[in-house]
Structures are given as C-alpha cells and as structure tokens.
Tab-separated table of C-alpha atoms in Angstrom:
chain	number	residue	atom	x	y	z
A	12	UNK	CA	139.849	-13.634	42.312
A	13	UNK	CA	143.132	-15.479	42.954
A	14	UNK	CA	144.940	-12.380	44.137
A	15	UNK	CA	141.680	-11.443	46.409
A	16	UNK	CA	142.185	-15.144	48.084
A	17	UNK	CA	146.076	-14.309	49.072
A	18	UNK	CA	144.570	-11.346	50.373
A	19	UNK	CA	142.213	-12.652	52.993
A	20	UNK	CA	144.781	-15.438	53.919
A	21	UNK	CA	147.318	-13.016	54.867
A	22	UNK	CA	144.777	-11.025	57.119
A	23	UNK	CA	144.412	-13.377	60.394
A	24	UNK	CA	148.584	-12.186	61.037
A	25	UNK	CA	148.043	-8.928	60.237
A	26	UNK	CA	145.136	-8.523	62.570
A	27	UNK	CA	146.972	-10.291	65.461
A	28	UNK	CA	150.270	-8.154	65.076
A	29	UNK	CA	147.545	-5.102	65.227
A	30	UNK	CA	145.983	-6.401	68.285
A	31	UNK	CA	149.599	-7.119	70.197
A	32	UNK	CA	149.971	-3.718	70.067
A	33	UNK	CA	146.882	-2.599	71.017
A	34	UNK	CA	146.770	-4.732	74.214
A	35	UNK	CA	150.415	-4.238	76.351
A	36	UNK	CA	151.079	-6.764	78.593
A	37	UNK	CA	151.288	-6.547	82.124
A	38	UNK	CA	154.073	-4.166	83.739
A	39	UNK	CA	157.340	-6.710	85.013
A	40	UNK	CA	158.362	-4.316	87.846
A	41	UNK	CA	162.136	-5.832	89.402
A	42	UNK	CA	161.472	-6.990	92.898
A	43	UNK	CA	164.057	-4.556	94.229
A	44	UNK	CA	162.314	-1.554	92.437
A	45	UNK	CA	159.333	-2.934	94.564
A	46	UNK	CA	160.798	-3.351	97.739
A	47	UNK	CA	161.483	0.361	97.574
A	48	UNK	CA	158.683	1.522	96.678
A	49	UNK	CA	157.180	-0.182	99.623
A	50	UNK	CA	159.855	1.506	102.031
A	51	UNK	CA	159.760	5.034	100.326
A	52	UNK	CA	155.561	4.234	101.408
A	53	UNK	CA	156.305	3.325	104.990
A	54	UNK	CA	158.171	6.161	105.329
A	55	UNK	CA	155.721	8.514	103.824
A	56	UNK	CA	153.189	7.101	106.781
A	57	UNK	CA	155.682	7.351	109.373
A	58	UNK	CA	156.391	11.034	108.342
A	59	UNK	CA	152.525	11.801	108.303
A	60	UNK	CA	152.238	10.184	111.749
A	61	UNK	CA	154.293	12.304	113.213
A	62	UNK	CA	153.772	15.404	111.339
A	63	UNK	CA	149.948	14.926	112.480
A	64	UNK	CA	150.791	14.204	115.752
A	65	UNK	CA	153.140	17.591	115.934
A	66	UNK	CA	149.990	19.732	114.544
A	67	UNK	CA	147.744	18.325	116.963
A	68	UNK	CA	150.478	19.502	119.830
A	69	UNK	CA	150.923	22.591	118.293
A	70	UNK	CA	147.292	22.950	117.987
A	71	UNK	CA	146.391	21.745	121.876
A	72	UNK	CA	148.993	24.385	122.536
A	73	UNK	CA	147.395	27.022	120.985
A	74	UNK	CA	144.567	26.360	123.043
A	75	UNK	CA	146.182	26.094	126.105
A	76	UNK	CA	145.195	22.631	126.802
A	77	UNK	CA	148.106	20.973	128.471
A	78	UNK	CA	147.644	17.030	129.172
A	79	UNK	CA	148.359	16.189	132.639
A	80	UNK	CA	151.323	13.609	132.966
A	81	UNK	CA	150.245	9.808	133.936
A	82	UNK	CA	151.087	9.200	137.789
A	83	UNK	CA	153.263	6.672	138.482
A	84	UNK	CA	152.364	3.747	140.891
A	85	UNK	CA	155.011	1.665	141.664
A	86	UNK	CA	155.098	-1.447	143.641
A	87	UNK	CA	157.431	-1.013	146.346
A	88	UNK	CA	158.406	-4.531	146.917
A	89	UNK	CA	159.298	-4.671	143.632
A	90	UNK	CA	161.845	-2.379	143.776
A	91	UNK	CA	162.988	-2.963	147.084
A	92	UNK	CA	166.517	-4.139	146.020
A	93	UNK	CA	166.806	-0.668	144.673
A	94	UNK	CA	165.508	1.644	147.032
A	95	UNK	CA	162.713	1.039	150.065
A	96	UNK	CA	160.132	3.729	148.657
A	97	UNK	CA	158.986	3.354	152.288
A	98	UNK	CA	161.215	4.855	154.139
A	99	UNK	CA	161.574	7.334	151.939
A	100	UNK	CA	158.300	8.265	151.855
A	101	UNK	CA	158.985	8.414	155.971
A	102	UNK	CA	161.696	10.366	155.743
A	103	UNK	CA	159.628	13.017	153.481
A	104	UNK	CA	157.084	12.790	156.173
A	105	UNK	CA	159.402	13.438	159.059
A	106	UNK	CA	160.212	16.905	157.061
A	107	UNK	CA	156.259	17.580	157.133
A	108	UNK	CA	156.151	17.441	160.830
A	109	UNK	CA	159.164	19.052	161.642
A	110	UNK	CA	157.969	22.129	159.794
A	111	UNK	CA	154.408	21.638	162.158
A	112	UNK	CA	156.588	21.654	165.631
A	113	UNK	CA	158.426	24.635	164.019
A	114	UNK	CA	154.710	26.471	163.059
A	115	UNK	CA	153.503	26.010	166.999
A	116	UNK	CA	156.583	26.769	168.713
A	117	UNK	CA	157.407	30.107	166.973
A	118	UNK	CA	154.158	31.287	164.601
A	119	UNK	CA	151.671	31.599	168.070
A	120	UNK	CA	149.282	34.393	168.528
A	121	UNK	CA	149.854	34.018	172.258
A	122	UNK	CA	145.970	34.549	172.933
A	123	UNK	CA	145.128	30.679	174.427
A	124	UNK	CA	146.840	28.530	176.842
A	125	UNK	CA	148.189	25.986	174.704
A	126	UNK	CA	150.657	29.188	173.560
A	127	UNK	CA	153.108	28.315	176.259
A	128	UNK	CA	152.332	24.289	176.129
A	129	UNK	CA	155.728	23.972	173.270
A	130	UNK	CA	158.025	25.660	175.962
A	131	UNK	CA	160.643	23.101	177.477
A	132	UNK	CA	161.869	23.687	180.995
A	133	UNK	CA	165.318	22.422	181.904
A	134	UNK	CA	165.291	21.490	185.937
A	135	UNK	CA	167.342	19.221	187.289
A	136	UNK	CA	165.770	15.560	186.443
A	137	UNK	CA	165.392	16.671	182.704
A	138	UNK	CA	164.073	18.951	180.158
A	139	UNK	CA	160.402	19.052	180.791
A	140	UNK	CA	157.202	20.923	178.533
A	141	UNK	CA	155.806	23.255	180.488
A	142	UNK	CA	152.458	21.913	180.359
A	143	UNK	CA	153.827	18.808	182.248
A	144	UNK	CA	154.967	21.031	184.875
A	145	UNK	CA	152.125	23.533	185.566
A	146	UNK	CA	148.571	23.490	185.017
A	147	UNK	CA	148.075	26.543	182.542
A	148	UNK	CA	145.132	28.335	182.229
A	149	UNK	CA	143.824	31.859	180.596
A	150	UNK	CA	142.453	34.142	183.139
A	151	UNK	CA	141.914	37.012	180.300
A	152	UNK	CA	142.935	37.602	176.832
A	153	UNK	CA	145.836	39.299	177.807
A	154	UNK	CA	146.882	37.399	181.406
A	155	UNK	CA	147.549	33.868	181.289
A	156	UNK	CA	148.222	32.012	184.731
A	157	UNK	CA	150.508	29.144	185.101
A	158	UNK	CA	150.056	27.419	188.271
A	159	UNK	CA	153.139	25.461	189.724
A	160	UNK	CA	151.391	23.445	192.520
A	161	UNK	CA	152.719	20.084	191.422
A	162	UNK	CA	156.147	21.109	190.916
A	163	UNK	CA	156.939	24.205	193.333
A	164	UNK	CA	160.559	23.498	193.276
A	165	UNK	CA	160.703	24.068	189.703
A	166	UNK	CA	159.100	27.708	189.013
A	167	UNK	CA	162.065	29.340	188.686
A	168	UNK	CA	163.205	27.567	185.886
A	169	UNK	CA	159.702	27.713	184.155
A	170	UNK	CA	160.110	31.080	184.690
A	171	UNK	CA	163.742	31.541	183.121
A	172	UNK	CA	162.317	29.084	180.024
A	173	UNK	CA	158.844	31.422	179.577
A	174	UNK	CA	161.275	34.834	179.480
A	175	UNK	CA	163.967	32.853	176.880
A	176	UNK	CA	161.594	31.468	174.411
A	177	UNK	CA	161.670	34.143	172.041
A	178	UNK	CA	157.910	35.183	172.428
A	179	UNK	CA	158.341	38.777	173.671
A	180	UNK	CA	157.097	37.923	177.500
A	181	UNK	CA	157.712	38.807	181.071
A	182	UNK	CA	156.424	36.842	183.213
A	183	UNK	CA	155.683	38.077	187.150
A	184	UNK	CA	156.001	35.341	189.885
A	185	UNK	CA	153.790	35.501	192.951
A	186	UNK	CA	154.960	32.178	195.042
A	187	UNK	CA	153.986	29.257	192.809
A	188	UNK	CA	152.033	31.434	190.607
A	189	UNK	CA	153.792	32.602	187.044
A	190	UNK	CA	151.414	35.577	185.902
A	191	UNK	CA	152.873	36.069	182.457
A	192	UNK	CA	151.339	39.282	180.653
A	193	UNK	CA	150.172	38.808	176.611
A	194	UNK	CA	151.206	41.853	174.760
A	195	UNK	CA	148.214	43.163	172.613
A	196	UNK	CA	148.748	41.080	168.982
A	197	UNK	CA	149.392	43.792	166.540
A	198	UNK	CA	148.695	44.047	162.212
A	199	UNK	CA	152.346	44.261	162.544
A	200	UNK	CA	153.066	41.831	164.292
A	201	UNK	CA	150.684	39.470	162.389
A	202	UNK	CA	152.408	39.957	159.118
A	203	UNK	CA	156.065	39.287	160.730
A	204	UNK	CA	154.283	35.823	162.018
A	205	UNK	CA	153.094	35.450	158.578
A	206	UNK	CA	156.234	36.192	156.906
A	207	UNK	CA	158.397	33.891	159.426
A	208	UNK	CA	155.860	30.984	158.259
A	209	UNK	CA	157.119	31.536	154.668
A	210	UNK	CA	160.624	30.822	155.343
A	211	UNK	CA	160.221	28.371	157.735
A	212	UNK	CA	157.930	26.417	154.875
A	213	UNK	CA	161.182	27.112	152.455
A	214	UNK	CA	163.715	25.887	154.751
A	215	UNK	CA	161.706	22.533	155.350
A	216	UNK	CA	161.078	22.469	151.100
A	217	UNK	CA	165.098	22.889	151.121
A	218	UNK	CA	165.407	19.187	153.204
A	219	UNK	CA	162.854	18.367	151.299
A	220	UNK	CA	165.359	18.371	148.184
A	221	UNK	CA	167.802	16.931	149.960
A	222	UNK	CA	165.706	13.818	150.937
A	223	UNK	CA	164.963	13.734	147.179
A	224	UNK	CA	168.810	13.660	145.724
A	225	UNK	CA	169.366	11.750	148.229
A	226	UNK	CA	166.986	8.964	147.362
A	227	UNK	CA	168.034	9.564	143.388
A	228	UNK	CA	171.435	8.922	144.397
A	229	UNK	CA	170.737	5.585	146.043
A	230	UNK	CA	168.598	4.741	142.677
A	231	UNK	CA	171.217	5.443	140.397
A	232	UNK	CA	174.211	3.257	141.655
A	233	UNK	CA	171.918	0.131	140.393
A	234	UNK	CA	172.465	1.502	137.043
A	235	UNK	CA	174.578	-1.754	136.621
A	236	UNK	CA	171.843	-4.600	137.838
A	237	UNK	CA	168.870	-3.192	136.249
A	238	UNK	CA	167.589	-1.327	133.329
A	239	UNK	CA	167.705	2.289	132.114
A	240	UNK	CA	163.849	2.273	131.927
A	241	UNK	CA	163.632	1.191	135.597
A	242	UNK	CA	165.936	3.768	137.280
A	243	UNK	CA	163.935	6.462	135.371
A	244	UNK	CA	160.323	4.822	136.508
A	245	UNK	CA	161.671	5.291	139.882
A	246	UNK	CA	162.991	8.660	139.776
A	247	UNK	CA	160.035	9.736	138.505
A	248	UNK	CA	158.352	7.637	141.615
A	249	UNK	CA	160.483	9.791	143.824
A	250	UNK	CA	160.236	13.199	142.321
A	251	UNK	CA	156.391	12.552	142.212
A	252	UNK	CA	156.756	11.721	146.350
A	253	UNK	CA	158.423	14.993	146.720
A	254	UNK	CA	156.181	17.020	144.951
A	255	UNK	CA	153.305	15.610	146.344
A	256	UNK	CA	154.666	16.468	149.796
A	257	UNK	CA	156.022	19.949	148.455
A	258	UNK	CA	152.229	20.480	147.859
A	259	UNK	CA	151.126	18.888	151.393
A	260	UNK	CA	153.656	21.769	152.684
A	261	UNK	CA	151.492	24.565	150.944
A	262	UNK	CA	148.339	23.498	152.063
A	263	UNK	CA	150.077	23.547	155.990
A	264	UNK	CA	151.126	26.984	154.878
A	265	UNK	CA	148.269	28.606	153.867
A	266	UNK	CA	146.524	27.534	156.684
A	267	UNK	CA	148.663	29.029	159.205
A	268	UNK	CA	148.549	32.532	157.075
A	269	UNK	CA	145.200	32.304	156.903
A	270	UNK	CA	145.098	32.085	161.073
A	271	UNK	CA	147.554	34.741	161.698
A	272	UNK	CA	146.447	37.327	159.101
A	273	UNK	CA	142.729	36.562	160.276
C-alpha cells in the first residue's frame, strides 16, 4: 500500500514531462530569416508578374493582335520654351502644299481650261499667271482658246511661257488669239503622269524628314533644363506630327492616281 502511494505521487511529473513533449512550442523564427523570406516572396510575385505579362504578349502575338500605341497630346504652351509645336506643325504644312502646286502644275490631263491657269508669264511689269492675263476658255476637248484682249501687248510672251512649260504644246497665234492644240491623252501617257506623282510625293516625304530632324534637333539641346522624360514626350509629339502628315501626303496621292489612271 505504502509503495502504491509513492507511486501515484510521482505520476503528476511524469505526466507533465509526457505532455511537454507531446505539445512543441511555437516556432522562434530570427527576424532576419524572416525578412528574407518576405523578399525571396516579393520577388517570386515580381517574377510571376512579368512572366504573365510576357505570355500574354507572346500570346496576343500569336494572334496577331497588335495594341495600337497611345497618341500623344501635348500642350504646346507648355513646351514652348522648348520648341513652338506650332510652327512646326506650319512648317509640315507648308511641305503639304508645296507638293499640291507641284501636282497641278506638272500632273494635268490638259483636257479643261484651268490646265494652263499654273503657267507664269514673264512681261515686262512682272511675272504674271496666265489666267490673269487672258481669259481662257475650251472651245473642244482638244482646242483650248486663250484670248489676249486685256493684255494685247503681252501675247507673245504668253505664247513663249505656254510652248516652255513642259506640257508637250504648240500653241498657234492668230492676232490676240493663242489657239493652243491638246494632244490626245494617251494610257501611256497616263501612267508617266501617274508615276511622276509618286516621286514628286517622295521628294516632298524627303523635306518632310528634314522638317522632322530638324525639330528633334531643336528639342534635344534642352537636354540640360529639362527632363529625359520630357524631350522623349516631345519627340514622340513630333514624330507623331510627321507621320500624321506623311499619311495626309498618301491620301493627296492616291487621289491624283486615281484621276489620271481613271
């Protein structure tokens, strides 16, 4: 009985010690294992961010779905210590009508009065347009009439101007009267107008360019007042000008073909 007594006293410890290492205390991580884990985590997400964000390019790819790039809208006065957007935009705009004046003085069908209105006359007061000169009229397809009533003195230089302005005619004087025979308007001759309207649209695209570096030039010597951002936001302001009047150009140029190839 005495021995069973020592027994039961001694059993409380032995079931604690027993239970101690049943239950295991919390896990004492060191605060620098921790703040690496946390790191090693962050960049786990950055990897996956950009990993997804390569599939989905690869994948919109694949499909042939290209996102179109953001336009950019500058304020001009804002950047007017840079560059005037302005007159560069004017300057763009100057090549755009240039390239018009070229396309009616040299890419005409020469079936309508207004053929000869682009021809300058040199008399002696000035360089004139013919049309200021002589009332011009189309008496057939292939005649027109150019009547020098108002200026008699000066139909001999009309004359010389008509035969010198590179359209293939011969015009026939009869007092103040300039007959001035159309040549029939061949396939052939189409297709040379055509053609002449393609390089004439290329040279004006190459002043174009030059307008453009020009302008990016200007931008890039305040590389020292403002920011790296801002000189690209404005190139990219520019090159979006050019291109927009690049595609102005096309649109000029296709209509032209479209009139001389009929």
């Amino acid at each position: 009985m005495a021995m069973a007594l020592r027994y039961l006293r001694q059993l409380p410890p032995l079931l604690h010690n027993s239970s101690s290492g049943l239950v295991r205390p919390p896990l004492q991580v060191p605060l620098r294992h921790t703040a690496l884990m946390l790191n090693g985590c962050r960049q786990c997400v950055v990897h996956q961010t950009m990993l997804t964000r390569h599939l989905a390019t690869k994948k919109a790819k694949a499909k042939g779905k290209v996102q179109p790039q953001a336009r950019v809208n500058i304020n001009a006065a804002v950047v007017e210590d840079i560059i005037s957007l302005g007159e560069v935009n004017g300057e763009m705009q100057a090549v755009v009508e240039a390239l018009k004046e070229e396309f009616g003085k040299n890419l005409t069908i020469r079936t309508s009065p207004g053929a000869l209105d682009h021809i300058t006359v040199t008399t002696k007061d000035g360089k004139f347009p013919l049309n200021q000169l002589g009332q011009i009229s189309l008496k057939s397809p292939q005649l027109i009439i150019v009547n020098m009533a108002s200026f008699p003195e000066n139909t001999a230089a009309a004359i010389k101007a008509i035969r010198e302005s590179g359209m293939n005619l011969n015009p026939e004087v009869d007092g103040i009267i300039i007959r001035v025979p159309v040549p029939k308007v061949t396939r052939e001759h189409r297709e040379s107008l055509a053609k002449l309207a393609r390089q004439l649209t290329n040279k004006a695209k190459d002043s174009l360019r030059k307008v453009r570096s020009n302008a990016v030039n200007q931008v890039k010597k305040a590389k020292s007042t403002v920011s790296e951002d801002t000189i690209k936001l404005v190139e990219k302001q520019i090159q979006q000008m050019a291109d927009d009047t690049a595609a102005e150009m096309d649109k000029i140029l296709a209509g032209k073909t479209k009139e001389l190839l009929g």
